PDB file of C-alpha atoms in Angstrom:
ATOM      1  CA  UNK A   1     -38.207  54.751  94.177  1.00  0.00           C
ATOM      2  CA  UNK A   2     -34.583  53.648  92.529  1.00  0.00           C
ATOM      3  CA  UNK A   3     -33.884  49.939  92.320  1.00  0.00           C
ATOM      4  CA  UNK A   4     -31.919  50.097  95.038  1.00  0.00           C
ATOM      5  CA  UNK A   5     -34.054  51.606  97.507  1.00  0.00           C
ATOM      6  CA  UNK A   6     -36.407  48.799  97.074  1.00  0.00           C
ATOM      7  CA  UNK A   7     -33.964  46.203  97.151  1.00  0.00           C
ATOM      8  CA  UNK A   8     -32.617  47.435 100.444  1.00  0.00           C
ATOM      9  CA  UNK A   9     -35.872  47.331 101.898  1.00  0.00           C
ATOM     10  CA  UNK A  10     -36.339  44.029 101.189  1.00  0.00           C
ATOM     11  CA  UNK A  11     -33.870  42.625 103.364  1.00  0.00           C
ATOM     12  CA  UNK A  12     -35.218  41.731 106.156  1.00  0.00           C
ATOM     13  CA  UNK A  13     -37.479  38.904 104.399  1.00  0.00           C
ATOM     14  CA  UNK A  14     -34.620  38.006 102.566  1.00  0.00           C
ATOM     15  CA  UNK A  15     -32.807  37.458 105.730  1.00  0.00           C
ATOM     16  CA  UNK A  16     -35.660  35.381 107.564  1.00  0.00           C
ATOM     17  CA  UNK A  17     -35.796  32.819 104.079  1.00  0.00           C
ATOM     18  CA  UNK A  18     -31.912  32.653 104.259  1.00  0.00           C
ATOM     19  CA  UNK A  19     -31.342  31.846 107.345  1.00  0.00           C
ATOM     20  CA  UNK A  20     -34.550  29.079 106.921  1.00  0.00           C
ATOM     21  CA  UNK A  21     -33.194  27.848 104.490  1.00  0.00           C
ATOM     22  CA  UNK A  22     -29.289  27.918 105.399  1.00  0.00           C
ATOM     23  CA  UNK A  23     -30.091  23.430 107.180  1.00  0.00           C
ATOM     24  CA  UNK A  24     -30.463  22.648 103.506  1.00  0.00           C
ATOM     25  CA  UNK A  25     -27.330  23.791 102.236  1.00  0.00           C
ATOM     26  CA  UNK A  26     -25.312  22.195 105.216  1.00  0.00           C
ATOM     27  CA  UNK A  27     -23.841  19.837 102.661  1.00  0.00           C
ATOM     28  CA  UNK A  28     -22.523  22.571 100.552  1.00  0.00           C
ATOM     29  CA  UNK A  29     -20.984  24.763 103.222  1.00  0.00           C
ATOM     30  CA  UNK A  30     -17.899  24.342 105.418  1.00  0.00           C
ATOM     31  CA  UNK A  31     -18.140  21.961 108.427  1.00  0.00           C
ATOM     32  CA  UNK A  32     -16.568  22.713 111.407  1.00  0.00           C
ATOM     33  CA  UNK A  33     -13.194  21.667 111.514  1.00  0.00           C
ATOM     34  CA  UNK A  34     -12.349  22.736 107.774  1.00  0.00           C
ATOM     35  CA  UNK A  35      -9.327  25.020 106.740  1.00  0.00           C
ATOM     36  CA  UNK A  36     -11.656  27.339 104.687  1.00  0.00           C
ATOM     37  CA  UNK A  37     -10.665  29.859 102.534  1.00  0.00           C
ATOM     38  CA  UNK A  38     -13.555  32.687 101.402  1.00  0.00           C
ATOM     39  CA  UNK A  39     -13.080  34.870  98.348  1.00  0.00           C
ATOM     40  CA  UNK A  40     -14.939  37.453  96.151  1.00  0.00           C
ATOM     41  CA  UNK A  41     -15.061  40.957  94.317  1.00  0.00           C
ATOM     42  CA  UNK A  42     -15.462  44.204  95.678  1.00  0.00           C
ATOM     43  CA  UNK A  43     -18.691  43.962  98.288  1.00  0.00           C
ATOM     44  CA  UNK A  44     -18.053  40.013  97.723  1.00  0.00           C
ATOM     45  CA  UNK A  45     -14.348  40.536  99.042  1.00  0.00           C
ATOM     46  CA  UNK A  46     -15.713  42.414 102.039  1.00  0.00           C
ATOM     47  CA  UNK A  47     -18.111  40.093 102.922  1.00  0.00           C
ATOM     48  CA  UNK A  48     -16.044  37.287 102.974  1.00  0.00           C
ATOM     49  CA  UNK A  49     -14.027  39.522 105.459  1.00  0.00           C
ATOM     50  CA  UNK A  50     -16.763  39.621 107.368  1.00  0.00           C
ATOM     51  CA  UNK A  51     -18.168  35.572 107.471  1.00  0.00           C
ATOM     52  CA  UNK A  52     -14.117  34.847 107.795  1.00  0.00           C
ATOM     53  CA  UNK A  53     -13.903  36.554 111.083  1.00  0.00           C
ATOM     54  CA  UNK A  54     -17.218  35.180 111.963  1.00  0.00           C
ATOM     55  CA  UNK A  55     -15.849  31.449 111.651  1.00  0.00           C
ATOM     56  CA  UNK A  56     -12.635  31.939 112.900  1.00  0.00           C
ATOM     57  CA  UNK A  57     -13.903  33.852 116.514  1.00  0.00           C
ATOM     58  CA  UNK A  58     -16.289  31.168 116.929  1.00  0.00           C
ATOM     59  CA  UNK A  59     -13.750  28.500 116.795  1.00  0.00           C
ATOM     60  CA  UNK A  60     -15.197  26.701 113.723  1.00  0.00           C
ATOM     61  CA  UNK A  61     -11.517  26.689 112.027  1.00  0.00           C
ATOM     62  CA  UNK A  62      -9.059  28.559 110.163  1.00  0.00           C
ATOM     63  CA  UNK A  63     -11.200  30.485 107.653  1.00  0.00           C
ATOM     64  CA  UNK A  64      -9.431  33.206 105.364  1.00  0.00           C
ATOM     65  CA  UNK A  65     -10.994  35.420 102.867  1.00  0.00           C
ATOM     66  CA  UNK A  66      -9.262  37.070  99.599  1.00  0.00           C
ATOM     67  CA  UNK A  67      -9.946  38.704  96.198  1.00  0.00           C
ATOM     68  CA  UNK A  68     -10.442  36.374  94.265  1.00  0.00           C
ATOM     69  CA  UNK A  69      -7.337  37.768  92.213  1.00  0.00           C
ATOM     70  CA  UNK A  70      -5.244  37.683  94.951  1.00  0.00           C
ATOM     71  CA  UNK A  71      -5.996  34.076  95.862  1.00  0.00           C
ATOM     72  CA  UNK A  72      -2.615  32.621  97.262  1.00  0.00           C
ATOM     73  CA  UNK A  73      -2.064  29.672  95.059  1.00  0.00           C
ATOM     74  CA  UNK A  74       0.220  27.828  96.592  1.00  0.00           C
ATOM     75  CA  UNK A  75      -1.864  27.701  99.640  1.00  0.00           C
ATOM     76  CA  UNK A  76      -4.135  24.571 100.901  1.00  0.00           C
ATOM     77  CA  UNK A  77      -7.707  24.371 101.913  1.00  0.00           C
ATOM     78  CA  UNK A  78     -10.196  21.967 102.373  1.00  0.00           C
ATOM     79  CA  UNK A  79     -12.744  24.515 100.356  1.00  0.00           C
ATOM     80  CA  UNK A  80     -12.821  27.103  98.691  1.00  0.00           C
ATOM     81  CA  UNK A  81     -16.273  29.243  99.267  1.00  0.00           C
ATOM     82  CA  UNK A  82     -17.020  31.926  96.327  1.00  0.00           C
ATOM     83  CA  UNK A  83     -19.511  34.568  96.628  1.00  0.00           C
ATOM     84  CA  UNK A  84     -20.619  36.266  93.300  1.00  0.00           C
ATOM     85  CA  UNK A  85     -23.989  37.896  92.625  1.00  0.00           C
ATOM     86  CA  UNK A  86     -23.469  37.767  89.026  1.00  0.00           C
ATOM     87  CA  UNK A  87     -21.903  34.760  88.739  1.00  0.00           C
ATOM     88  CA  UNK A  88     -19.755  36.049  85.477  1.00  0.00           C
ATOM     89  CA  UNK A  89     -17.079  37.702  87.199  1.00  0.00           C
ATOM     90  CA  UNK A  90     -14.060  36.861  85.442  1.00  0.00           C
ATOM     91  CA  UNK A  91     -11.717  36.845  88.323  1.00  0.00           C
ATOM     92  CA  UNK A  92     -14.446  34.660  90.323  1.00  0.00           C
ATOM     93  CA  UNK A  93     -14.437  32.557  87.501  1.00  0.00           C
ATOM     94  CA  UNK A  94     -10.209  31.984  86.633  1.00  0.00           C
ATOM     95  CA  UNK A  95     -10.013  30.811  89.973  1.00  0.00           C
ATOM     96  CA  UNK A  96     -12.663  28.176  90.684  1.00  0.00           C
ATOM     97  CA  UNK A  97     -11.294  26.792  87.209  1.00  0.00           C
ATOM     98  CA  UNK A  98      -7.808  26.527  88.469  1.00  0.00           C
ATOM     99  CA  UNK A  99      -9.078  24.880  91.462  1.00  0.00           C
ATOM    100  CA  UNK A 100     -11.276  22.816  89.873  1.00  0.00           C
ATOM    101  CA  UNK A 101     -10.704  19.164  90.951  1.00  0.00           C
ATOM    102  CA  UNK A 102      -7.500  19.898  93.241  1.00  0.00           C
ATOM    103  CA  UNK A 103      -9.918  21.459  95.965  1.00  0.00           C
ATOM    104  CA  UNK A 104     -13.235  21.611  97.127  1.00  0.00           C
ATOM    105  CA  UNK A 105     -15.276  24.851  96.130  1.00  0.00           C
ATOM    106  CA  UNK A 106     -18.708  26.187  96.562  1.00  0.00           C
ATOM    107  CA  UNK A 107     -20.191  29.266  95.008  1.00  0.00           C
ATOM    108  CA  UNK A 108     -23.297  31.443  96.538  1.00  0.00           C
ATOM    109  CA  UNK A 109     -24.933  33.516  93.611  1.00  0.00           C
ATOM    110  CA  UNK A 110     -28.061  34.841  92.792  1.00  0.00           C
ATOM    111  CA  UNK A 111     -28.260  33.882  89.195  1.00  0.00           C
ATOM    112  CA  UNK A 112     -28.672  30.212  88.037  1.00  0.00           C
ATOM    113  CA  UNK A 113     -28.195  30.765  84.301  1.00  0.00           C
ATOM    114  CA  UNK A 114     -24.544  31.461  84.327  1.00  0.00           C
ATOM    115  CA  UNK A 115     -20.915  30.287  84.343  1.00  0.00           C
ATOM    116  CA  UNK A 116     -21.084  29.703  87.864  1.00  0.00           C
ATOM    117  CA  UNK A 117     -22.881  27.061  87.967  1.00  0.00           C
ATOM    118  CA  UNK A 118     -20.367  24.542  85.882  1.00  0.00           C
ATOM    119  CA  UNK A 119     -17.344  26.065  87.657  1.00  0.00           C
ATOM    120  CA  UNK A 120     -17.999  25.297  91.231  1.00  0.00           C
ATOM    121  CA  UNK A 121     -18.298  21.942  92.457  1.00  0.00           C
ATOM    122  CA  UNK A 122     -21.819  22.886  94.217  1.00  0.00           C
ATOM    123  CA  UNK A 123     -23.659  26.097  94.307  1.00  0.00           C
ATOM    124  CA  UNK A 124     -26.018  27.521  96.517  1.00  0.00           C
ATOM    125  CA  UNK A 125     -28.309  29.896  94.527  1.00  0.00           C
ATOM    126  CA  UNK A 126     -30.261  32.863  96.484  1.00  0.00           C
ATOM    127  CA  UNK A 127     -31.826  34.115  93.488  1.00  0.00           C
ATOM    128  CA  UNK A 128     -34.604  35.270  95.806  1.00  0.00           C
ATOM    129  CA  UNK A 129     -32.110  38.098  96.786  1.00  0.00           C
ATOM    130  CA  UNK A 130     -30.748  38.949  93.267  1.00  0.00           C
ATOM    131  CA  UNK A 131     -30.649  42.189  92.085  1.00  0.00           C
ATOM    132  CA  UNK A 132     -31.491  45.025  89.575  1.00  0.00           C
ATOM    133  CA  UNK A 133     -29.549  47.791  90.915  1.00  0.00           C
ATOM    134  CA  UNK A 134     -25.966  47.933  90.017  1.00  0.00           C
ATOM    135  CA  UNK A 135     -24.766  48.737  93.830  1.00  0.00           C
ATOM    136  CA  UNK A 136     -25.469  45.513  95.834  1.00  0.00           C
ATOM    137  CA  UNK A 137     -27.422  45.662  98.938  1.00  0.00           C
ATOM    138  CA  UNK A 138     -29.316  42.906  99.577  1.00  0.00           C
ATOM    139  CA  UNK A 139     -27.152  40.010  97.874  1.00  0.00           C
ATOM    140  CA  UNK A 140     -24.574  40.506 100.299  1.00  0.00           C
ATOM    141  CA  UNK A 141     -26.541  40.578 103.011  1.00  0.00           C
ATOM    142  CA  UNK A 142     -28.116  37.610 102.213  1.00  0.00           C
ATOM    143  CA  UNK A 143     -25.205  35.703 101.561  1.00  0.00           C
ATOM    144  CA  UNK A 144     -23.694  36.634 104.527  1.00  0.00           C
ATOM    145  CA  UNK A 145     -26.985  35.945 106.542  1.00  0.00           C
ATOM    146  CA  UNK A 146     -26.950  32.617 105.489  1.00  0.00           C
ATOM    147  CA  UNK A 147     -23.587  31.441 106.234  1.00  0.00           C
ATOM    148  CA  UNK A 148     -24.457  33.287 109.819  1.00  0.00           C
ATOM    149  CA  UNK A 149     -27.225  31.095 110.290  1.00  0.00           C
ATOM    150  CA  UNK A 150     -24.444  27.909 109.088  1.00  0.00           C
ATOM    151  CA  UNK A 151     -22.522  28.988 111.805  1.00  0.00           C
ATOM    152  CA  UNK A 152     -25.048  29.289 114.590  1.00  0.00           C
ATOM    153  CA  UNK A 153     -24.629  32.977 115.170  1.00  0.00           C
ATOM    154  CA  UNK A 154     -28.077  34.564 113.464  1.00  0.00           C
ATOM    155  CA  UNK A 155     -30.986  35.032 115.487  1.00  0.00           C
ATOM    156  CA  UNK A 156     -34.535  37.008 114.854  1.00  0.00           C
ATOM    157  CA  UNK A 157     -32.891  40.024 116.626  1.00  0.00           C
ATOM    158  CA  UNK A 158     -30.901  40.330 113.565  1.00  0.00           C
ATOM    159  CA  UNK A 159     -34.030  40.547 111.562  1.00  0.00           C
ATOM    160  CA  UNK A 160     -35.907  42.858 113.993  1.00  0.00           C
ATOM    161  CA  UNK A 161     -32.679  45.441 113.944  1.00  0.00           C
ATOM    162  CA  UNK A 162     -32.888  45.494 110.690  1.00  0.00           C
ATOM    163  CA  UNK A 163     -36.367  46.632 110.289  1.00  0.00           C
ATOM    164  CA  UNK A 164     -35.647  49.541 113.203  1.00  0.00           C
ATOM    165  CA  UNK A 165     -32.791  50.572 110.143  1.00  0.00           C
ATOM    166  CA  UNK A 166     -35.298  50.920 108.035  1.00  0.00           C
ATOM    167  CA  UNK A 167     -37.868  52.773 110.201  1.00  0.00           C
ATOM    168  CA  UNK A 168     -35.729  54.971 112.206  1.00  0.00           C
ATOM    169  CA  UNK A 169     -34.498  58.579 110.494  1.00  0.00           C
ATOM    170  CA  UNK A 170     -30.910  59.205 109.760  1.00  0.00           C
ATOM    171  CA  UNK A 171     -29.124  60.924 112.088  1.00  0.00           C
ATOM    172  CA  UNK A 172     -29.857  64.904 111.866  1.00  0.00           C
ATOM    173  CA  UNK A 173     -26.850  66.430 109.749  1.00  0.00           C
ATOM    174  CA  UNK A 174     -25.713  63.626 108.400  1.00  0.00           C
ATOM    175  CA  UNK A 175     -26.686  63.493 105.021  1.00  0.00           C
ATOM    176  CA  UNK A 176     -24.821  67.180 104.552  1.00  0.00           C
ATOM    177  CA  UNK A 177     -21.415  65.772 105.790  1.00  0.00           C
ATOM    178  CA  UNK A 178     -18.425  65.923 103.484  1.00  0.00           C
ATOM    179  CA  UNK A 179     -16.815  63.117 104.446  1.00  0.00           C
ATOM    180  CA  UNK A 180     -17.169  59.594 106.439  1.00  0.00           C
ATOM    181  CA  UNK A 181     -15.005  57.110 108.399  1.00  0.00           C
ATOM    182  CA  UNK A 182     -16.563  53.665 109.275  1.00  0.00           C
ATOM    183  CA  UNK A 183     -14.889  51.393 111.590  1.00  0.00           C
ATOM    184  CA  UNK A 184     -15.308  48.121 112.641  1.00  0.00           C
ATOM    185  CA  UNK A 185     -13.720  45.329 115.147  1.00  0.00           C
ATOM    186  CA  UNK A 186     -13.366  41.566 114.638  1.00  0.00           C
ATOM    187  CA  UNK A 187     -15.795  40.670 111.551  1.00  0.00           C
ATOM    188  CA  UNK A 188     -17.513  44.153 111.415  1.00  0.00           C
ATOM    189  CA  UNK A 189     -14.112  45.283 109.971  1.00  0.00           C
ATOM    190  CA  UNK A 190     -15.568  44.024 106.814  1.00  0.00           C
ATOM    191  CA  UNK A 191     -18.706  45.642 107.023  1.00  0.00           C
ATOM    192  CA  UNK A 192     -16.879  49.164 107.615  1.00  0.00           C
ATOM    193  CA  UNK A 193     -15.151  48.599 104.760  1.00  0.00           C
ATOM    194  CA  UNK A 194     -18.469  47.574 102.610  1.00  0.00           C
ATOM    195  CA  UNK A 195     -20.391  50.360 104.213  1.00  0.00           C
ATOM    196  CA  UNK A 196     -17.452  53.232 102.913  1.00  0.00           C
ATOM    197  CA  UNK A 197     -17.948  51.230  99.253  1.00  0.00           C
ATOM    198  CA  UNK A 198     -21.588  51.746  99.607  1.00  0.00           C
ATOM    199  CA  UNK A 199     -20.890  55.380  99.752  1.00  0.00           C
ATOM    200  CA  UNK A 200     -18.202  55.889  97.312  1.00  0.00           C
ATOM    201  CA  UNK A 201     -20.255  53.850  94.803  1.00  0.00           C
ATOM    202  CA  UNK A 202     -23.980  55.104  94.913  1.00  0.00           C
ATOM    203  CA  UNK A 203     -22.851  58.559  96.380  1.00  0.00           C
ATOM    204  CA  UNK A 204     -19.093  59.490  95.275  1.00  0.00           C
ATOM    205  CA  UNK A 205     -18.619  60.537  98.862  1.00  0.00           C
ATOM    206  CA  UNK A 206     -15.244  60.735 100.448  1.00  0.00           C
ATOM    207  CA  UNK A 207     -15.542  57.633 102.814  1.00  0.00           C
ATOM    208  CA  UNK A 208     -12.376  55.822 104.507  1.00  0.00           C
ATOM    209  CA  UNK A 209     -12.794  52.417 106.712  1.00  0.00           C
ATOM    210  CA  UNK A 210     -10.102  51.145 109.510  1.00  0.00           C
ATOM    211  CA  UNK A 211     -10.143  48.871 112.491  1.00  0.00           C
ATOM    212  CA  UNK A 212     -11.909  50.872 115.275  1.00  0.00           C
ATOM    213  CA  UNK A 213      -7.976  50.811 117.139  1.00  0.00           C
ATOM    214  CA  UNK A 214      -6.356  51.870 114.168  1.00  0.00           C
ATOM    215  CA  UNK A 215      -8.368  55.336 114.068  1.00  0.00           C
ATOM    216  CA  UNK A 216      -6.001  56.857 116.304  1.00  0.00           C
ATOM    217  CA  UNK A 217      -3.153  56.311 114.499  1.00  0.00           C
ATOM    218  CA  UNK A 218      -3.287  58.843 112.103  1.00  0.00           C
ATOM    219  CA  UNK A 219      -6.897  58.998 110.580  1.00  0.00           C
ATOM    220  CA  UNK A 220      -8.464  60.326 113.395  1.00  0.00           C
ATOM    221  CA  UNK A 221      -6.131  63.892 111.978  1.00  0.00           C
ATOM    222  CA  UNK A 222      -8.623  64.339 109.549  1.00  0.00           C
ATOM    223  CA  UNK A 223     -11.907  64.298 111.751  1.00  0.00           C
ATOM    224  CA  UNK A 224     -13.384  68.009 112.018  1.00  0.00           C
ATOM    225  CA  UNK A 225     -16.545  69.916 111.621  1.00  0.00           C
ATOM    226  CA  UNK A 226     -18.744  68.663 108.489  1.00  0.00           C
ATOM    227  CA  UNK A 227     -17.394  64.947 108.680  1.00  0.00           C
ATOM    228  CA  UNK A 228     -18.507  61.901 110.032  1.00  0.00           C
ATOM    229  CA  UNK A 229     -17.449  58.693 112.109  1.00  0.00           C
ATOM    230  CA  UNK A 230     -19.651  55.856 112.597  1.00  0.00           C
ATOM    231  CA  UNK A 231     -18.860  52.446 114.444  1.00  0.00           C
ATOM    232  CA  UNK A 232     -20.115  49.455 113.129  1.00  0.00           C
ATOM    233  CA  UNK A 233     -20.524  46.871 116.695  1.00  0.00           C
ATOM    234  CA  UNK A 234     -19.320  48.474 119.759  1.00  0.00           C
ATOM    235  CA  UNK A 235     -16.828  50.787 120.655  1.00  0.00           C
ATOM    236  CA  UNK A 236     -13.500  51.022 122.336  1.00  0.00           C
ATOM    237  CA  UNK A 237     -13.068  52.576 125.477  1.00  0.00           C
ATOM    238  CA  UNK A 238     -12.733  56.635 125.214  1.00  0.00           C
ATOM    239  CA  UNK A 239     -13.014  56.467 120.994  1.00  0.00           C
ATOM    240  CA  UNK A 240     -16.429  58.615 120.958  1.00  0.00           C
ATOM    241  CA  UNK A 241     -14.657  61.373 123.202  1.00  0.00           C
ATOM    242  CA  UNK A 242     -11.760  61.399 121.350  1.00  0.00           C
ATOM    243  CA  UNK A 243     -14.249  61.931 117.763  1.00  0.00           C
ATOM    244  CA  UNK A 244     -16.119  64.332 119.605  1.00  0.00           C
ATOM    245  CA  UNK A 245     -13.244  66.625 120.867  1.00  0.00           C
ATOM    246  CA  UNK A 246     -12.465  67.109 117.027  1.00  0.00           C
ATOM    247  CA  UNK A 247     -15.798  68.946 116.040  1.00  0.00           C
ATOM    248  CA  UNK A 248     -16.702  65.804 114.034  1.00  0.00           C
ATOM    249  CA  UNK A 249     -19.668  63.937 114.246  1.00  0.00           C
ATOM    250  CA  UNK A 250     -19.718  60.467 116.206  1.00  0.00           C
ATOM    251  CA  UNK A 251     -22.528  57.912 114.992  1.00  0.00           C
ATOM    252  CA  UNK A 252     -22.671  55.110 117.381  1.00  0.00           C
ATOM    253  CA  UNK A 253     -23.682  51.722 116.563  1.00  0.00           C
ATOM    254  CA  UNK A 254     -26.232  50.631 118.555  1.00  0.00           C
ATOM    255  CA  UNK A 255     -28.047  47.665 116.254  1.00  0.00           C
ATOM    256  CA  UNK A 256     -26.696  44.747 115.549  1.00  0.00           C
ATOM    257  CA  UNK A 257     -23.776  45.364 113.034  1.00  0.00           C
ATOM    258  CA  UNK A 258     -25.483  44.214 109.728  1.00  0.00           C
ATOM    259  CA  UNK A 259     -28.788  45.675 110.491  1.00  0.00           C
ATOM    260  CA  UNK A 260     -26.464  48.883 110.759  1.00  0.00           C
ATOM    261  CA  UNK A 261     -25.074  48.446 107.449  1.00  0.00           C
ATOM    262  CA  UNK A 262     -28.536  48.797 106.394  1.00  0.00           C
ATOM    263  CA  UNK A 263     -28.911  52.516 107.972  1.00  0.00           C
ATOM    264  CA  UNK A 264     -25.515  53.200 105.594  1.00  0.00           C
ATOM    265  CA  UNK A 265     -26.729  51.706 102.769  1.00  0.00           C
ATOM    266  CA  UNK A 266     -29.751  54.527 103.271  1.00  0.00           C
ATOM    267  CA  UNK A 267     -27.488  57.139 103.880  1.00  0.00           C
ATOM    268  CA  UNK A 268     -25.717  56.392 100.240  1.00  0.00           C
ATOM    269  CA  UNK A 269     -29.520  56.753  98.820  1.00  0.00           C
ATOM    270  CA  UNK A 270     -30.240  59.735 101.026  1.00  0.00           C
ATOM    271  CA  UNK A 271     -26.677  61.559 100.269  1.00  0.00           C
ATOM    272  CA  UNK A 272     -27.122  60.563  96.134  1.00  0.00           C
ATOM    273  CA  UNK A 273     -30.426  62.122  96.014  1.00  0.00           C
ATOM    274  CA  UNK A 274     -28.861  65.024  97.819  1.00  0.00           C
ATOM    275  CA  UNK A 275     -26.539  65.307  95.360  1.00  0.00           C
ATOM    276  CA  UNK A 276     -28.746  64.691  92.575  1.00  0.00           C
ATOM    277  CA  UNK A 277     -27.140  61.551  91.314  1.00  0.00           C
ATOM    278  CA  UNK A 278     -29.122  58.138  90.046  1.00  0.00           C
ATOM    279  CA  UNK A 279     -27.478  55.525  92.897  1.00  0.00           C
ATOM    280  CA  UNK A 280     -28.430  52.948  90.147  1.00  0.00           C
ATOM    281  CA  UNK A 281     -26.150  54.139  87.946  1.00  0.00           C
ATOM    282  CA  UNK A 282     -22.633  54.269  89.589  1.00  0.00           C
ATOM    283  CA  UNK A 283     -20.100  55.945  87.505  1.00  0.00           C
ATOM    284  CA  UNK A 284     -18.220  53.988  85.476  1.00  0.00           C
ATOM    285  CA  UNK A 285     -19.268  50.880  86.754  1.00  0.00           C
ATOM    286  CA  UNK A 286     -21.013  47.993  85.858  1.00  0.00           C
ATOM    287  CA  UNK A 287     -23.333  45.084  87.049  1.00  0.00           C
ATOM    288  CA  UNK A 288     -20.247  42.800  86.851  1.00  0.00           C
ATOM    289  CA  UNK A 289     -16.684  43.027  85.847  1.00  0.00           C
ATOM    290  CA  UNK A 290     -16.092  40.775  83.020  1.00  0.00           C
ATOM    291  CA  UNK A 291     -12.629  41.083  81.101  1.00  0.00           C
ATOM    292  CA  UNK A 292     -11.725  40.384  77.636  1.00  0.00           C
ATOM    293  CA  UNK A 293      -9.431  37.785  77.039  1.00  0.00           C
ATOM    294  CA  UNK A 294      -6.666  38.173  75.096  1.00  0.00           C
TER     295      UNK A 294
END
């Protein structure tokens, strides 16, 4: 078994301690009310999508989310929330130190001996969900679980979804498709868009990611035999149809959205080994980005 295959399977007991444990970092995380801004690195970034949308659509306050290299500077929030596995990422890192004392910030990692730890002004460490795999899986979950459970929207269906992920088989045919589309609505937008990383990274698959709506404007033209759509939450009216009347193959989402991030995160494994590629070692990446300075 790869890293990664274990660490995937592990998530549904890192979810129950997160979410346990989310009460105790109450003091650390946005109240409601709070202009929020949430901001992080590849799966980071779409996370933060994800718990941004979350906030937001339950009325909890204005809540954006960013790279943190594309932070807008001139822009003002009551905190600034980072999420960074690592907790070396340079980008991560350049920011919470120009915000350091001008605004509120809080960092979620998994590590405890890094930079991290001096740059924000409090951390919340899940180093019970850190990772050996390159490709994250269970970090992100975690994180996101947690900040779920802050906002009163996680409950032990979550958990029990997720374990059906794990138990159920794949689709039949899926694992030989040549390329995928994962959509999303509202805050699974940035889970579509973390699932098709999933892919590209463990599996070098051909994967795209929209808003569910914006399929049919021009996407949907590349749909055929061999390739795959999946929606991540439920549907819009008609969409499957539409998929269907292409030849391609529609994969509905019928758990709740994270625990179906799980059965992608599979599918990467399943279509790496397929291919005969390690999913621990992604080409040309690494376990964080970390950039020389000048």
């Amino acid at each position: 078994m790869t890293h990664v295959e274990d660490e995937l399977t592990s998530q549904p007991g890192c979810w129950t301690r997160a979410a346990t444990e989310a009460a105790g970092h109450a003091h650390a995380l946005p109240a409601a009310g709070e202009r929020v801004a949430i901001v992080g690195c590849g799966t980071s970034y779409f996370m933060a999508q994800a718990v941004a949308a979350l906030r937001e659509g339950s009325g909890q306050g204005e809540t954006d989310a960013f790279a943190a290299s594309e932070f807008p500077r001139g822009r003002s929030y009551d905190r600034v929330i980072a999420l960074t596995r690592s907790g070396t990422t340079t980008e991560v890192l350049d920011l919470l130190g120009q915000l350091k004392g001008s605004t509120r910030t809080t960092a979620l990692t998994a590590d405890p001996a890094t930079p991290v730890m001096a740059a924000a002004d409090e951390v919340v460490v899940l180093d019970f969900a850190d990772e050996r795999s390159v490709v994250q899986t269970r970090f992100a979950t975690t994180a996101l679980t947690l900040l779920r459970a802050h906002l009163g929207l996680h409950t032990d269906a979550v958990v029990a979804d997720a374990r059906t992920a794990l138990a159920t088989p794949l689709p039949e045919g899926l694992v030989e498709c040549t390329q995928f589309t994962f959509l999303g609505r509202g805050w699974t937008v940035g889970l579509a868009n973390e699932a098709g990383l999933k892919m590209r990274e463990a599996s070098l698959a051909w994967t795209e990611a929209y808003p569910a709506m914006e399929y049919r404007h021009g996407p949907i033209s590349i749909t055929t035999h061999g390739t795959a759509t999946w929606m991540l939450g439920a549907a819009p009216e008609g969409l499957a149809e539409q998929v269907r009347e292409t030849g391609g193959q529609w994969v509905p989402g019928t758990l709740d959205p994270l625990a179906e991030l799980v059965r992608v995160q599979r599918l990467a494994v399943a279509v790496a080994g397929d291919r005969g590629l390690d999913p621990d070692r992604p080409r040309h990446l690494t376990r964080s980005v970390i950039l020389a300075r000048p």
